[in-house]
Amino acid sequence: MAGRIAIPPMSEEGNRAVLPLGLVLGLLDTIEKPLMVAERSGNLLFVNTRAKQFLESNGYAATPGLNLFNDLLQVDARKIFGEIEKGEHQAELQIRRGAVKSTAQVHWMPGPDWLVVEIKHLAEMQAGPDPATQLTVQELLQEREITYRNLLAAYLKLQEVNRQKTVFLASAAHELKTPLAVIKGYYDLLLAGSLGRLTDKQRDILEESKESCERLVRLVSMFLNYSALESGKLVLQLRENDLRDCLDELSKRWTEAFQRKGVKLDASFDPSIATFRFDYQKVQQAAANLLDNALKHTPSGGSVTLRAVPHFWERRVAAMAPVEERRRFRLPRPNSVEVSVTDSGPGIAAEHHQEIFEDFVRVDRNTSGMGLGLAIAKRLIQAHRGKIWVESESPTGSRFTFLLPMDQG
């Protein structure tokens, strides 16, 4: 057996955590029950001190290459794995060695695909518990049952309150959507001069009113998206689309809002980005939320950059090829697209990089909004099996980035 072994779980980079064999055996030896760990083939990996004593007492000590199924359990491995495939993660078998009878409880660990075997002597199983201990255990079980019921009732109540909140948001948003669209249409007619000439002062007032109306429209749209996500009704319309067209259309739509605030918007899309399957509206909504966030936090005279480039996402091919093959071929062909929004605002402190993607979280209380834009963007990108994150150090601006895989099913 090697001096070091790989033990799951997998890390984010795809590497297994490695523990010294001595440490693993030391941990097993602290358990007072005979425990053995075996591979799927039945080869024993670890045996703690109690299990070793059990094997020696039953004449197994001198047997080289001891196999769990053939030697100890004396059972066909297919019988155990047959129960596992039915959904059972535990099997119980009787061991008879001469006049000694024992019970082996076999537990399956899905991650490493190991079998953990716990040995119990028949005498231990038949021995009755101490009455005082049994009474204490019953009291603890009753107390735990009461606590569990109280927690379950509180959880169900919170779920119902959350559902009602989602229903209310959706209803309010639907009621506001139509009249806001009508108001915005009248603003466009007035500003276009279709209903008569306007003075400069009237035009300024109408443009400011239209901007407030558009902000309300975006807020309503955000509520509708949030309620759809919360209720589990989000359905992606995956079609072959051009991401450059999607983002170019978005940047042109936002140009006026950036000009009004005096913030420069630069858009750059790599021409080599190929068409791939994604939900046009959902991805555009996610990018729009990032632009909206950047505009809020960038002062007049600042700049925001919207950029999209091909990207090779190594984690996307982790399941496709073994590590050795990936190192040999390196698979240089891009398998995703990296979209980023960079601003020259005040930046975000490192301790807030995770929480800003949660619902109703606003780091800067002086800005407008409900704290839903980034949360919705995160859910929309994750629905595409993508990834989103922020890089920022106060006060040097922020860079929000998301990856979209190009192999959507």
Coordinates of C-alpha atoms in Angstrom, one line a residue:
M1 CA 0.0 0.0 0.0
A2 CA 1.4 3.4 -0.9
G3 CA 2.5 6.0 1.7
R4 CA -0.1 8.6 0.5
I5 CA -3.5 8.1 -1.0
A6 CA -6.1 10.3 -2.7
I7 CA -9.3 10.9 -0.8
P8 CA -12.3 12.8 -2.2
P9 CA -14.0 15.2 -2.2
M10 CA -12.8 17.1 -5.3
S11 CA -11.5 20.6 -5.0
E12 CA -12.7 23.4 -7.3
E13 CA -9.7 23.0 -9.5
G14 CA -10.4 19.3 -9.9
N15 CA -7.6 18.0 -7.6
R16 CA -8.3 15.5 -4.9
A17 CA -7.3 16.3 -1.3
V18 CA -4.3 14.1 -0.3
L19 CA -3.9 12.8 3.3
P20 CA -1.1 10.8 4.8
L21 CA -1.9 7.1 5.3
G22 CA -0.7 7.2 8.9
L23 CA -3.2 10.0 9.7
V24 CA -6.1 8.0 8.2
L25 CA -5.2 4.9 10.1
G26 CA -4.8 7.0 13.3
L27 CA -8.3 8.4 12.9
L28 CA -9.7 4.9 12.3
D29 CA -7.9 3.5 15.4
T30 CA -9.7 6.1 17.6
I31 CA -13.0 4.3 16.8
E32 CA -13.9 1.6 19.3
K33 CA -15.7 -0.6 16.8
P34 CA -14.0 -3.0 14.2
L35 CA -13.9 -1.0 11.0
M36 CA -12.6 -2.0 7.6
V37 CA -12.5 0.0 4.3
A38 CA -12.4 -1.8 1.0
E39 CA -12.4 -1.0 -2.7
R40 CA -15.3 -2.1 -5.0
S41 CA -13.2 -5.1 -6.0
G42 CA -13.1 -6.2 -2.3
N43 CA -9.4 -5.4 -1.7
L44 CA -9.0 -4.0 1.8
L45 CA -7.6 -0.5 2.0
F46 CA -7.7 0.2 5.8
V47 CA -8.2 -1.9 8.9
N48 CA -8.3 -0.3 12.3
T49 CA -6.8 -2.0 15.4
R50 CA -10.2 -3.5 16.6
A51 CA -10.8 -5.0 13.2
K52 CA -7.2 -6.4 13.1
Q53 CA -7.8 -8.1 16.4
F54 CA -11.1 -9.5 15.1
L55 CA -9.3 -10.9 12.0
E56 CA -6.5 -12.4 14.1
S57 CA -9.0 -14.0 16.5
N58 CA -10.7 -15.7 13.5
G59 CA -7.6 -17.0 11.9
Y60 CA -7.2 -14.4 9.1
A61 CA -4.0 -12.8 10.1
A62 CA -1.7 -15.1 8.1
T63 CA -3.9 -14.8 4.9
P64 CA -2.1 -12.6 2.3
G65 CA -4.3 -10.5 -0.1
L66 CA -7.4 -10.8 2.1
N67 CA -10.6 -10.1 0.0
L68 CA -13.7 -8.7 1.7
F69 CA -16.2 -10.7 -0.4
N70 CA -14.4 -14.0 -1.0
D71 CA -12.6 -14.5 2.4
L72 CA -14.5 -12.6 5.1
L73 CA -18.1 -12.2 4.0
Q74 CA -18.1 -15.2 1.7
V75 CA -20.7 -13.6 -0.4
D76 CA -21.0 -12.7 -4.1
A77 CA -20.2 -9.0 -4.6
R78 CA -23.2 -8.7 -7.0
K79 CA -25.6 -9.4 -4.1
I80 CA -24.3 -6.3 -2.2
F81 CA -24.1 -4.0 -5.2
G82 CA -27.5 -5.2 -6.3
E83 CA -29.0 -3.8 -3.1
I84 CA -27.0 -0.6 -3.6
E85 CA -28.4 -0.1 -7.1
K86 CA -31.9 -0.3 -5.6
G87 CA -31.1 2.8 -3.6
E88 CA -29.8 1.1 -0.4
H89 CA -26.6 2.5 0.9
Q90 CA -26.3 -0.2 3.6
A91 CA -26.4 -4.0 3.6
E92 CA -26.3 -6.4 6.6
L93 CA -24.7 -9.9 6.4
Q94 CA -24.1 -12.7 8.9
I95 CA -20.5 -14.0 9.4
R96 CA -20.0 -17.4 10.8
R97 CA -16.5 -18.6 11.8
G98 CA -16.7 -21.9 13.7
A99 CA -19.0 -21.3 16.7
V100 CA -18.6 -17.6 16.6
K101 CA -21.3 -15.5 14.9
S102 CA -21.0 -11.9 13.9
T103 CA -22.9 -9.4 11.9
A104 CA -21.2 -7.2 9.2
Q105 CA -22.9 -3.9 8.3
V106 CA -21.7 -2.8 4.9
H107 CA -22.0 0.9 4.0
W108 CA -21.4 2.3 0.6
M109 CA -19.6 5.7 0.1
P110 CA -20.6 7.0 -3.3
G111 CA -17.9 9.6 -3.7
P112 CA -14.7 7.4 -3.5
D113 CA -16.8 4.2 -4.3
W114 CA -15.6 2.5 -1.1
L115 CA -17.3 0.0 1.2
V116 CA -17.0 0.6 4.9
V117 CA -17.6 -2.5 7.0
E118 CA -18.5 -2.5 10.7
I119 CA -18.3 -5.8 12.6
K120 CA -20.7 -6.5 15.5
H121 CA -20.5 -9.7 17.6
L122 CA -23.8 -11.4 18.2
A123 CA -23.3 -11.2 22.0
E124 CA -23.0 -7.4 21.8
M125 CA -26.2 -7.1 19.8
Q126 CA -28.2 -9.3 22.2
A127 CA -26.9 -7.5 25.3
G128 CA -29.6 -5.3 26.7
P129 CA -28.9 -1.6 27.4
D130 CA -28.6 -0.2 30.9
P131 CA -32.1 0.9 32.1
A132 CA -30.9 4.3 33.3
T133 CA -29.1 4.9 30.0
Q134 CA -32.1 3.8 28.1
L135 CA -34.4 6.2 30.0
T136 CA -32.0 9.1 29.3
V137 CA -31.9 8.2 25.6
Q138 CA -35.7 8.0 25.4
E139 CA -35.9 11.5 26.9
L140 CA -33.4 12.9 24.5
L141 CA -35.2 11.3 21.6
Q142 CA -38.5 12.8 22.7
E143 CA -36.9 16.2 23.1
R144 CA -35.3 15.9 19.7
E145 CA -38.6 15.0 18.2
I146 CA -40.3 18.0 19.7
T147 CA -37.5 20.3 18.6
Y148 CA -37.7 18.8 15.1
R149 CA -41.4 19.4 14.8
N150 CA -41.0 23.0 16.0
L151 CA -38.3 23.7 13.5
L152 CA -40.3 22.1 10.7
A153 CA -43.4 24.2 11.6
A154 CA -41.2 27.4 11.7
Y155 CA -39.7 26.4 8.3
L156 CA -43.0 25.8 6.7
K157 CA -44.3 29.1 8.0
L158 CA -41.3 30.9 6.6
Q159 CA -41.8 29.1 3.2
E160 CA -45.4 30.3 3.1
V161 CA -44.4 33.9 4.0
N162 CA -41.8 33.8 1.3
R163 CA -44.3 32.4 -1.2
Q164 CA -46.8 35.2 -0.4
K165 CA -44.0 37.8 -0.8
T166 CA -43.2 36.4 -4.3
V167 CA -46.8 36.3 -5.3
F168 CA -47.3 39.9 -4.1
L169 CA -44.2 41.1 -6.0
A170 CA -45.3 39.4 -9.2
S171 CA -48.9 40.8 -8.9
A172 CA -47.7 44.3 -8.3
A173 CA -45.2 44.2 -11.1
H174 CA -47.8 42.9 -13.6
E175 CA -50.2 45.7 -12.6
L176 CA -47.5 48.3 -13.1
K177 CA -46.1 47.0 -16.3
T178 CA -48.9 48.1 -18.7
P179 CA -49.5 51.7 -17.4
L180 CA -45.7 52.3 -17.4
A181 CA -45.4 51.2 -21.0
V182 CA -48.2 53.6 -22.0
I183 CA -46.6 56.5 -20.1
K184 CA -43.2 55.7 -21.7
G185 CA -44.9 55.7 -25.1
Y186 CA -46.3 59.2 -24.6
Y187 CA -42.9 60.5 -23.5
D188 CA -41.4 59.2 -26.7
L189 CA -44.2 60.9 -28.8
L190 CA -43.7 64.2 -27.0
L191 CA -40.0 64.2 -27.3
A192 CA -40.2 63.3 -31.0
G193 CA -42.3 66.4 -31.6
S194 CA -45.3 64.4 -32.8
L195 CA -47.7 66.4 -30.5
G196 CA -46.2 69.8 -31.1
R197 CA -42.9 71.7 -30.7
L198 CA -41.3 71.9 -27.3
T199 CA -39.2 74.5 -25.6
D200 CA -35.8 73.6 -24.2
K201 CA -37.1 73.7 -20.7
Q202 CA -40.1 71.5 -21.5
R203 CA -37.7 69.0 -23.3
D204 CA -35.4 68.9 -20.3
I205 CA -38.3 68.2 -17.9
L206 CA -39.7 65.5 -20.2
E207 CA -36.3 63.8 -20.6
E208 CA -35.9 63.7 -16.8
S209 CA -39.4 62.3 -16.4
K210 CA -38.8 59.7 -19.1
E211 CA -35.5 58.6 -17.3
S212 CA -37.5 58.1 -14.1
C213 CA -40.1 56.2 -16.0
E214 CA -37.5 53.9 -17.6
R215 CA -36.0 53.3 -14.1
L216 CA -39.4 52.1 -13.0
V217 CA -39.8 49.9 -16.0
R218 CA -36.4 48.3 -15.2
L219 CA -37.5 47.8 -11.6
V220 CA -40.8 46.1 -12.7
S221 CA -38.9 43.9 -15.1
M222 CA -36.5 43.0 -12.3
F223 CA -39.4 42.0 -10.0
L224 CA -41.0 39.9 -12.7
N225 CA -37.7 38.1 -13.3
Y226 CA -37.2 37.6 -9.6
S227 CA -40.7 36.1 -9.1
A228 CA -40.1 33.7 -12.0
L229 CA -36.8 32.6 -10.5
E230 CA -38.3 32.2 -7.0
S231 CA -41.3 30.2 -8.2
G232 CA -39.1 27.9 -10.3
K233 CA -40.8 28.9 -13.5
L234 CA -37.6 30.0 -15.3
V235 CA -37.4 28.2 -18.7
L236 CA -34.5 28.8 -21.0
Q237 CA -35.2 29.3 -24.7
L238 CA -31.9 27.9 -26.0
R239 CA -31.4 28.8 -29.7
E240 CA -28.4 29.3 -32.0
N241 CA -27.6 33.0 -31.4
D242 CA -24.8 35.5 -32.0
L243 CA -23.6 36.9 -28.7
R244 CA -22.0 39.9 -30.4
D245 CA -25.4 41.0 -31.8
C246 CA -27.0 40.4 -28.4
L247 CA -24.5 42.6 -26.6
D248 CA -24.2 45.2 -29.3
E249 CA -28.0 45.7 -29.3
L250 CA -27.8 46.1 -25.5
S251 CA -24.9 48.7 -25.6
K252 CA -26.8 50.8 -28.1
R253 CA -29.9 50.7 -25.9
W254 CA -27.9 52.0 -22.9
T255 CA -25.9 54.6 -24.8
E256 CA -28.5 57.4 -24.0
A257 CA -28.6 56.6 -20.3
F258 CA -24.8 56.8 -20.1
Q259 CA -24.6 60.0 -22.0
R260 CA -27.2 61.6 -19.7
K261 CA -25.0 60.9 -16.7
G262 CA -21.8 61.9 -18.4
V263 CA -20.2 58.4 -18.3
K264 CA -18.4 56.9 -21.3
L265 CA -19.5 53.5 -22.5
D266 CA -17.1 51.5 -24.6
A267 CA -18.1 48.1 -26.1
S268 CA -15.7 45.6 -27.6
F269 CA -16.6 42.2 -28.9
D270 CA -14.1 39.8 -30.4
P271 CA -15.1 39.0 -34.0
S272 CA -13.9 35.4 -33.6
I273 CA -16.8 34.5 -31.2
A274 CA -18.8 31.8 -32.9
T275 CA -22.6 31.4 -32.7
F276 CA -23.8 29.0 -30.0
R277 CA -27.0 28.0 -28.1
F278 CA -28.1 30.4 -25.4
D279 CA -31.2 32.3 -24.3
Y280 CA -30.9 35.7 -26.0
Q281 CA -33.2 37.6 -23.7
K282 CA -31.9 36.0 -20.4
V283 CA -28.2 36.7 -21.3
Q284 CA -29.1 40.2 -22.4
Q285 CA -30.9 40.7 -19.1
A286 CA -27.9 39.5 -17.1
A287 CA -25.5 41.8 -19.0
A288 CA -28.0 44.7 -18.6
N289 CA -28.1 44.2 -14.8
L290 CA -24.3 44.5 -14.8
L291 CA -24.4 47.7 -16.9
D292 CA -27.1 49.1 -14.6
N293 CA -25.0 48.4 -11.6
A294 CA -21.9 49.9 -13.2
L295 CA -23.7 53.1 -14.2
K296 CA -25.1 53.5 -10.6
H297 CA -21.6 53.4 -9.1
T298 CA -19.6 55.3 -11.7
P299 CA -19.4 59.1 -11.2
S300 CA -19.8 61.6 -14.0
G301 CA -16.6 61.7 -16.1
G302 CA -15.9 58.0 -15.5
S303 CA -16.0 55.1 -17.9
V304 CA -17.5 51.7 -18.3
T305 CA -16.3 48.9 -20.7
L306 CA -18.4 46.0 -22.0
R307 CA -16.2 43.3 -23.4
A308 CA -16.7 39.8 -24.8
V309 CA -13.9 37.4 -25.8
P310 CA -13.6 33.6 -26.5
H311 CA -12.3 31.7 -23.4
F312 CA -11.0 28.2 -22.7
W313 CA -12.7 27.0 -19.5
E314 CA -10.7 24.1 -18.3
R315 CA -13.3 23.0 -15.8
R316 CA -15.7 22.3 -18.6
V317 CA -13.5 19.5 -20.0
A318 CA -12.6 17.9 -16.6
A319 CA -15.2 15.2 -17.1
M320 CA -14.4 14.7 -20.8
A321 CA -10.8 13.6 -20.5
P322 CA -8.4 12.3 -17.9
V323 CA -5.8 14.7 -16.5
E324 CA -3.0 13.0 -18.5
E325 CA -4.9 13.5 -21.8
R326 CA -5.6 17.2 -21.0
R327 CA -2.0 17.8 -20.2
R328 CA -0.9 16.1 -23.4
F329 CA -3.3 17.8 -25.8
R330 CA -4.2 20.9 -23.8
L331 CA -7.5 21.3 -25.8
P332 CA -6.7 24.9 -26.9
R333 CA -10.1 25.5 -28.7
P334 CA -12.3 28.0 -26.8
N335 CA -15.3 26.3 -25.2
S336 CA -16.9 29.3 -23.6
V337 CA -17.2 33.1 -23.9
E338 CA -16.0 35.5 -21.2
V339 CA -18.2 38.7 -20.8
S340 CA -17.0 41.4 -18.5
V341 CA -18.2 44.9 -17.4
T342 CA -15.5 47.1 -16.0
D343 CA -16.2 50.4 -14.3
S344 CA -14.1 53.2 -12.8
G345 CA -16.2 53.6 -9.7
P346 CA -15.2 53.4 -6.0
G347 CA -14.7 49.7 -6.0
I348 CA -16.0 47.0 -3.6
A349 CA -14.3 45.8 -0.5
A350 CA -13.1 42.1 -0.6
E351 CA -15.4 41.1 2.3
H352 CA -18.5 42.0 0.2
H353 CA -17.6 40.1 -3.0
Q354 CA -19.8 37.1 -2.2
E355 CA -22.8 38.8 -0.5
I356 CA -23.4 41.3 -3.3
F357 CA -24.8 38.4 -5.3
E358 CA -27.5 37.6 -2.7
D359 CA -31.1 38.8 -2.8
F360 CA -31.9 42.3 -1.5
V361 CA -28.2 43.1 -0.6
R362 CA -26.9 46.6 -1.2
V363 CA -23.4 47.5 0.0
D364 CA -23.8 51.2 -0.7
R365 CA -27.1 52.4 1.0
N366 CA -26.9 55.7 -0.8
T367 CA -27.6 54.2 -4.2
S368 CA -31.1 53.4 -5.6
G369 CA -32.4 50.0 -6.3
M370 CA -33.6 46.9 -4.5
G371 CA -30.4 44.9 -4.4
L372 CA -31.8 42.3 -6.9
G373 CA -29.9 43.1 -10.1
L374 CA -26.7 41.1 -9.3
A375 CA -28.7 38.3 -7.7
I376 CA -30.8 37.9 -10.8
A377 CA -27.8 38.0 -13.1
K378 CA -26.1 35.3 -11.0
R379 CA -29.2 33.0 -11.3
L380 CA -29.6 33.6 -15.0
I381 CA -25.9 32.8 -15.7
Q382 CA -26.0 29.7 -13.5
A383 CA -29.1 28.5 -15.3
H384 CA -26.8 28.4 -18.4
R385 CA -24.4 26.3 -16.4
G386 CA -22.1 29.4 -16.3
K387 CA -20.1 31.2 -13.6
I388 CA -20.1 34.8 -12.4
W389 CA -17.8 36.7 -10.1
V390 CA -16.4 40.1 -9.3
E391 CA -12.8 41.4 -9.0
S392 CA -12.4 44.7 -7.2
E393 CA -10.3 46.5 -4.7
S394 CA -11.6 49.7 -3.2
P395 CA -11.1 52.4 -4.5
T396 CA -9.9 51.2 -8.0
G397 CA -13.1 50.2 -9.7
S398 CA -14.8 46.9 -10.3
R399 CA -14.8 44.2 -12.9
F400 CA -17.8 41.9 -13.1
T401 CA -17.2 38.8 -15.3
F402 CA -19.3 35.8 -16.3
L403 CA -18.5 32.7 -18.4
L404 CA -21.1 31.2 -20.8
P405 CA -20.3 27.6 -21.9
M406 CA -20.8 27.1 -25.7
D407 CA -21.9 23.4 -25.3
Q408 CA -25.4 24.0 -24.1
G409 CA -27.6 20.9 -24.5

